[in-house]
Amino acid sequence: MVQDLDGETEQLRTSVPLARIELLGVPAWTVTRHAEARQLLMDRRLVKDLDAWGLWQSGKVTHAWPLIGMIDAGRSMFTVDGSEHRRLRTKTSQALTPRRLEEIRPDIERFTEHLLDALAEQGKDGAVDLKTVFAQPLPMKVVGLLMGVDEALHPMLTRQYKAFFSMLTPQEDRLALLAELDVFYAVLVREKTAHPTDDLTSALILAEEGGEPLTEEEVVGNLKAMVAAGHETTIGLILNAVRALLAHPDQLRKVLDGEIPWETVVEETLRWDTPTTHLLMRFATEDIQVGDQVIAEGEGVVISYRAIGRDTAHHGDDADAFDITRPTPIRHMTFGHGPHICPGAALSRVEAGIALPALFGRFPRLRLAIADDEIRKLPVMTQNDMEAFPVLLHG
């Protein structure tokens, strides 16, 4: 159902708050409503520890399962809980403070302008792919800057992560590229250990607060997951916002006229067309009652953020509508809730808040070069990502 994301979302949203699903042959629960998701994301009986998963312990799920790399991703703040999670997350938070984000704002603005120049050049005679030329390289440039990754390596990382998320990649190839990424980040960590610079990688290595220093494995795990989350989410956010505005020209005019702030566009896009469709996975350490249903000890739970964003009980009867005039603040959970809330949420908002007004400021007559229903989704189960987004820059 990758190509019918709206259909999948509707089925989940109108089902029970806790629905049984199959992920490529593996049974799990998925949370489809805001209130229940908020409750479960704060429940300490749901953990990230893979060893709490009954199907993993029994050997029914192995590394042959195509989605295992999203769960068994090495030791990082994304895969541990409690005090260890706080220790690993503290190190990252020290390097992603609001002050640090403001310091790199000029860099994000510079990257944006350079990419818009490239977009103008490639689109001067016809259609150009907004994803390939603009929305994809921008967050990779930003996360590369933050982590001290040479720009020449950005295309390689983009290809690796694209192959990792694609359901068309053979599992043996996916496991091989994960091993290659581990080697890449381990080399980076060793280089930064020997020659630290002003970047997140060095900060993770040198951070002194929050308990014991991070091991090489922990730094590698944090970097590997943060690059994936940090650029994939922002690609989706930018493209989904552009798509929504082009489909609602009356609302686009209100933004361009200054009646509605761009931050409202960002928040409504995050609610209505989430960059992450489903987040894998948490595991029950004991039976958990949710309404009339029970998540049994050892069972896995998926958070279906796109369905949650369309929850009429929380967002109103018009939750299926993209509407930047709805009452603010728009209270969604697209970046999660509780201890594991996305550490890069503020960065993604800053990037989109710079990219979108700059794009429409340069090309106010921007429009799709194909019909909206011709846009194809990538074969990815967890990300709301498009194959391409062809546009005409001058109407």
Short mmCIF file of C-alpha atoms in Angstrom, two decimals, residues 52-331:
data_model
loop_
_atom_site.label_atom_id
_atom_site.label_comp_id
_atom_site.label_asym_id
_atom_site.label_seq_id
_atom_site.Cartn_x
_atom_site.Cartn_y
_atom_site.Cartn_z
CA ALA A 52 12.61 -7.60 25.15
CA TRP A 53 11.00 -8.72 21.86
CA GLY A 54 9.62 -12.23 22.14
CA LEU A 55 9.91 -12.96 18.40
CA TRP A 56 13.59 -12.01 18.50
CA GLN A 57 14.28 -14.06 21.60
CA SER A 58 12.57 -17.10 20.08
CA GLY A 59 14.49 -16.80 16.82
CA LYS A 60 11.34 -16.29 14.72
CA VAL A 61 12.73 -12.88 13.69
CA THR A 62 16.35 -12.85 12.56
CA HIS A 63 18.65 -10.61 10.57
CA ALA A 64 16.99 -12.01 7.45
CA TRP A 65 13.95 -9.80 8.16
CA PRO A 66 14.24 -6.69 5.93
CA LEU A 67 13.24 -4.23 8.67
CA ILE A 68 15.62 -5.47 11.36
CA GLY A 69 18.20 -2.76 10.59
CA MET A 70 15.75 -0.12 11.81
CA ILE A 71 15.57 -1.83 15.20
CA ASP A 72 18.91 -3.56 15.67
CA ALA A 73 20.85 -0.39 14.81
CA GLY A 74 23.69 -0.61 17.29
CA ARG A 75 23.94 0.96 20.71
CA SER A 76 22.77 4.57 20.70
CA MET A 77 20.26 6.88 22.35
CA PHE A 78 17.70 5.47 19.90
CA THR A 79 18.01 1.89 21.17
CA VAL A 80 18.33 2.17 24.97
CA ASP A 81 16.10 3.42 27.78
CA GLY A 82 16.22 4.93 31.25
CA SER A 83 19.46 6.26 32.66
CA GLU A 84 21.52 4.98 29.75
CA HIS A 85 19.25 6.79 27.30
CA ARG A 86 19.61 9.99 29.30
CA ARG A 87 23.39 9.63 29.31
CA LEU A 88 23.59 9.16 25.54
CA ARG A 89 20.99 11.83 24.77
CA THR A 90 22.63 14.43 27.04
CA LYS A 91 25.76 14.29 24.92
CA THR A 92 23.80 15.03 21.77
CA SER A 93 21.72 17.76 23.39
CA GLN A 94 24.90 19.58 24.34
CA ALA A 95 25.75 19.82 20.65
CA LEU A 96 22.26 20.74 19.36
CA THR A 97 21.36 23.64 21.62
CA PRO A 98 19.22 26.55 20.37
CA ARG A 99 22.35 28.67 20.49
CA ARG A 100 24.19 26.23 18.21
CA LEU A 101 21.28 26.19 15.75
CA GLU A 102 21.32 29.98 15.59
CA GLU A 103 25.06 29.90 14.98
CA ILE A 104 24.61 27.73 11.90
CA ARG A 105 21.58 29.63 10.57
CA PRO A 106 23.79 31.72 8.21
CA ASP A 107 25.26 28.49 6.86
CA ILE A 108 21.78 27.06 6.21
CA GLU A 109 20.80 30.29 4.46
CA ARG A 110 23.96 30.15 2.34
CA PHE A 111 23.37 26.51 1.40
CA THR A 112 19.78 27.39 0.49
CA GLU A 113 20.76 30.24 -1.80
CA HIS A 114 23.42 28.16 -3.57
CA LEU A 115 20.94 25.34 -4.16
CA LEU A 116 18.31 27.78 -5.43
CA ASP A 117 20.90 29.07 -7.90
CA ALA A 118 21.44 25.50 -9.09
CA LEU A 119 17.68 24.99 -9.28
CA ALA A 120 17.30 28.13 -11.40
CA GLU A 121 20.04 27.00 -13.76
CA GLN A 122 18.72 23.48 -14.21
CA GLY A 123 15.11 24.62 -14.50
CA LYS A 124 15.57 27.52 -16.89
CA ASP A 125 14.46 25.53 -19.95
CA GLY A 126 11.79 23.30 -18.45
CA ALA A 127 10.99 20.90 -15.61
CA VAL A 128 13.48 20.24 -12.82
CA ASP A 129 13.34 17.78 -9.94
CA LEU A 130 12.92 19.80 -6.76
CA LYS A 131 13.86 16.80 -4.65
CA THR A 132 17.18 15.97 -6.31
CA VAL A 133 18.40 19.54 -6.75
CA PHE A 134 17.07 21.22 -3.60
CA ALA A 135 15.14 19.31 -0.92
CA GLN A 136 17.52 16.35 -0.72
CA PRO A 137 20.96 18.03 -0.73
CA LEU A 138 20.01 20.81 1.71
CA PRO A 139 19.52 18.68 4.86
CA MET A 140 22.49 16.51 3.93
CA LYS A 141 24.66 19.63 3.71
CA VAL A 142 23.39 20.77 7.10
CA VAL A 143 23.84 17.44 8.87
CA GLY A 144 27.24 17.08 7.17
CA LEU A 145 28.26 20.49 8.51
CA LEU A 146 27.09 19.60 12.00
CA MET A 147 28.92 16.29 12.05
CA GLY A 148 32.05 17.36 10.24
CA VAL A 149 31.55 15.11 7.20
CA ASP A 150 33.38 16.18 4.03
CA GLU A 151 30.93 17.44 1.41
CA ALA A 152 32.48 15.16 -1.20
CA LEU A 153 31.08 12.22 0.78
CA HIS A 154 27.49 13.49 0.86
CA PRO A 155 26.38 11.76 -2.39
CA MET A 156 27.72 8.45 -1.09
CA LEU A 157 25.81 8.80 2.18
CA THR A 158 22.64 9.77 0.31
CA ARG A 159 22.88 6.63 -1.85
CA GLN A 160 23.59 4.41 1.15
CA TYR A 161 20.62 5.60 3.16
CA LYS A 162 18.31 5.48 0.15
CA ALA A 163 19.27 1.84 -0.40
CA PHE A 164 18.90 1.08 3.31
CA PHE A 165 15.30 2.33 3.47
CA SER A 166 14.17 0.87 0.12
CA MET A 167 12.18 -2.35 0.31
CA LEU A 168 13.61 -3.25 -3.12
CA THR A 169 17.13 -3.65 -1.70
CA PRO A 170 18.00 -7.34 -1.14
CA GLN A 171 18.52 -8.00 2.55
CA GLU A 172 22.08 -9.27 2.10
CA ASP A 173 22.92 -5.99 0.34
CA ARG A 174 21.23 -3.99 3.11
CA LEU A 175 23.25 -5.76 5.79
CA ALA A 176 26.43 -5.16 3.79
CA LEU A 177 25.80 -1.43 3.46
CA LEU A 178 25.04 -1.19 7.18
CA ALA A 179 28.43 -2.74 7.83
CA GLU A 180 29.99 -0.23 5.42
CA LEU A 181 28.31 2.65 7.29
CA ASP A 182 29.66 1.31 10.58
CA VAL A 183 33.17 1.36 9.14
CA PHE A 184 32.68 4.84 7.68
CA TYR A 185 31.53 6.32 10.99
CA ALA A 186 34.17 4.45 12.99
CA VAL A 187 36.89 5.98 10.78
CA LEU A 188 35.28 9.40 11.18
CA VAL A 189 35.19 9.02 14.99
CA ARG A 190 38.83 8.00 15.11
CA GLU A 191 39.84 10.95 12.94
CA LYS A 192 37.91 13.36 15.15
CA THR A 193 39.34 11.76 18.28
CA ALA A 194 42.84 12.48 16.99
CA HIS A 195 41.97 15.90 15.54
CA PRO A 196 38.78 17.32 17.10
CA THR A 197 37.04 20.25 15.43
CA ASP A 198 33.92 22.34 16.08
CA ASP A 199 31.30 19.75 15.13
CA LEU A 200 28.84 17.29 16.63
CA THR A 201 31.10 14.27 16.20
CA SER A 202 33.89 15.91 18.21
CA ALA A 203 31.37 17.12 20.78
CA LEU A 204 30.02 13.59 21.28
CA ILE A 205 33.56 12.30 21.78
CA LEU A 206 34.66 15.06 24.15
CA ALA A 207 31.45 15.75 26.09
CA GLU A 208 32.10 15.47 29.83
CA GLU A 209 28.61 15.86 31.30
CA GLY A 210 26.00 13.15 31.70
CA GLY A 211 28.03 10.31 33.18
CA GLU A 212 30.67 8.15 31.52
CA PRO A 213 32.10 9.24 28.17
CA LEU A 214 30.57 7.63 25.10
CA THR A 215 32.29 4.60 23.63
CA GLU A 216 33.23 4.49 19.97
CA GLU A 217 30.28 2.16 19.35
CA GLU A 218 27.89 4.62 21.01
CA VAL A 219 29.18 7.61 19.04
CA VAL A 220 28.93 5.60 15.82
CA GLY A 221 25.39 4.50 16.69
CA ASN A 222 24.26 8.04 17.46
CA LEU A 223 25.80 9.44 14.26
CA LYS A 224 24.43 6.69 12.02
CA ALA A 225 20.89 7.13 13.27
CA MET A 226 20.99 10.92 13.43
CA VAL A 227 22.15 11.30 9.84
CA ALA A 228 19.31 9.02 8.74
CA ALA A 229 16.68 10.83 10.80
CA GLY A 230 18.18 14.27 10.32
CA HIS A 231 18.10 14.40 6.56
CA GLU A 232 15.25 12.03 5.65
CA THR A 233 12.72 13.83 7.83
CA THR A 234 13.59 17.24 6.45
CA ILE A 235 13.40 16.09 2.82
CA GLY A 236 9.85 14.92 3.46
CA LEU A 237 8.89 18.03 5.39
CA ILE A 238 10.03 20.41 2.63
CA LEU A 239 8.48 18.46 -0.24
CA ASN A 240 5.22 17.75 1.59
CA ALA A 241 4.84 21.44 2.43
CA VAL A 242 5.44 22.50 -1.17
CA ARG A 243 3.01 19.88 -2.43
CA ALA A 244 0.31 20.93 0.03
CA LEU A 245 0.66 24.62 -0.81
CA LEU A 246 0.59 24.01 -4.56
CA ALA A 247 -2.59 21.96 -4.10
CA HIS A 248 -4.13 24.82 -2.07
CA PRO A 249 -3.32 28.04 -3.97
CA ASP A 250 -5.66 30.11 -1.82
CA GLN A 251 -3.65 29.16 1.26
CA LEU A 252 -0.35 29.73 -0.55
CA ARG A 253 -1.50 33.27 -1.36
CA LYS A 254 -2.21 33.95 2.32
CA VAL A 255 1.34 32.90 3.17
CA LEU A 256 2.94 34.91 0.37
CA ASP A 257 0.87 37.94 1.39
CA GLY A 258 2.11 37.62 4.97
CA GLU A 259 -1.29 36.77 6.47
CA ILE A 260 -0.09 33.37 7.72
CA PRO A 261 3.46 32.78 9.06
CA TRP A 262 5.66 30.10 7.55
CA GLU A 263 5.99 28.38 10.91
CA THR A 264 2.26 27.60 10.74
CA VAL A 265 2.79 26.01 7.32
CA VAL A 266 5.54 23.86 8.82
CA GLU A 267 3.42 22.71 11.77
CA GLU A 268 0.32 21.99 9.68
CA THR A 269 2.44 20.00 7.21
CA LEU A 270 3.99 18.02 10.06
CA ARG A 271 0.51 17.17 11.34
CA TRP A 272 -1.24 16.50 8.03
CA ASP A 273 1.44 14.79 5.94
CA THR A 274 4.05 13.47 8.34
CA PRO A 275 7.59 12.82 7.02
CA THR A 276 7.68 9.59 9.07
CA THR A 277 4.65 7.38 8.53
CA HIS A 278 5.43 4.60 11.03
CA LEU A 279 8.11 4.40 13.71
CA LEU A 280 9.55 0.97 14.53
CA MET A 281 9.45 -0.33 17.34
CA ARG A 282 8.93 -0.60 21.09
CA PHE A 283 8.48 -3.80 23.11
CA ALA A 284 6.31 -4.60 26.12
CA THR A 285 8.16 -5.78 29.22
CA GLU A 286 4.83 -6.83 30.77
CA ASP A 287 1.18 -6.96 29.75
CA ILE A 288 -0.20 -3.46 29.03
CA GLN A 289 -3.94 -2.76 28.96
CA VAL A 290 -5.06 -0.27 26.31
CA GLY A 291 -8.83 0.13 26.37
CA ASP A 292 -10.31 -3.31 25.68
CA GLN A 293 -7.05 -4.68 24.29
CA VAL A 294 -3.86 -6.01 25.81
CA ILE A 295 -0.33 -5.71 24.49
CA ALA A 296 1.17 -8.93 25.79
CA GLU A 297 4.63 -9.08 27.31
CA GLY A 298 7.21 -9.42 24.54
CA GLU A 299 5.02 -8.01 21.75
CA GLY A 300 6.15 -5.19 19.46
CA VAL A 301 4.43 -1.82 19.04
CA VAL A 302 4.63 0.55 16.07
CA ILE A 303 3.63 4.23 16.26
CA SER A 304 1.66 5.23 13.13
CA TYR A 305 2.30 8.96 13.11
CA ARG A 306 0.45 9.75 9.91
CA ALA A 307 -2.77 8.20 11.19
CA ILE A 308 -2.29 9.98 14.51
CA GLY A 309 -1.95 13.29 12.70
CA ARG A 310 -5.38 12.71 11.10
CA ASP A 311 -7.08 11.72 14.38
CA THR A 312 -10.45 13.52 14.36
CA ALA A 313 -10.87 13.09 18.12
CA HIS A 314 -7.82 15.29 18.65
CA HIS A 315 -7.64 17.51 15.56
CA GLY A 316 -11.35 17.91 14.79
CA ASP A 317 -13.71 16.60 12.14
CA ASP A 318 -11.67 18.33 9.41
CA ALA A 319 -8.45 16.51 10.34
CA ASP A 320 -8.17 15.17 6.79
CA ALA A 321 -7.94 18.71 5.42
CA PHE A 322 -4.74 20.71 5.03
CA ASP A 323 -5.68 24.03 6.60
CA ILE A 324 -3.14 26.61 7.74
CA THR A 325 -5.98 28.79 9.04
CA ARG A 326 -6.98 26.28 11.71
CA PRO A 327 -6.58 27.47 15.32
CA THR A 328 -3.00 27.59 16.54
CA PRO A 329 -0.95 26.21 18.12
CA ILE A 330 -1.32 23.01 16.11
CA ARG A 331 -0.62 20.33 18.70
#
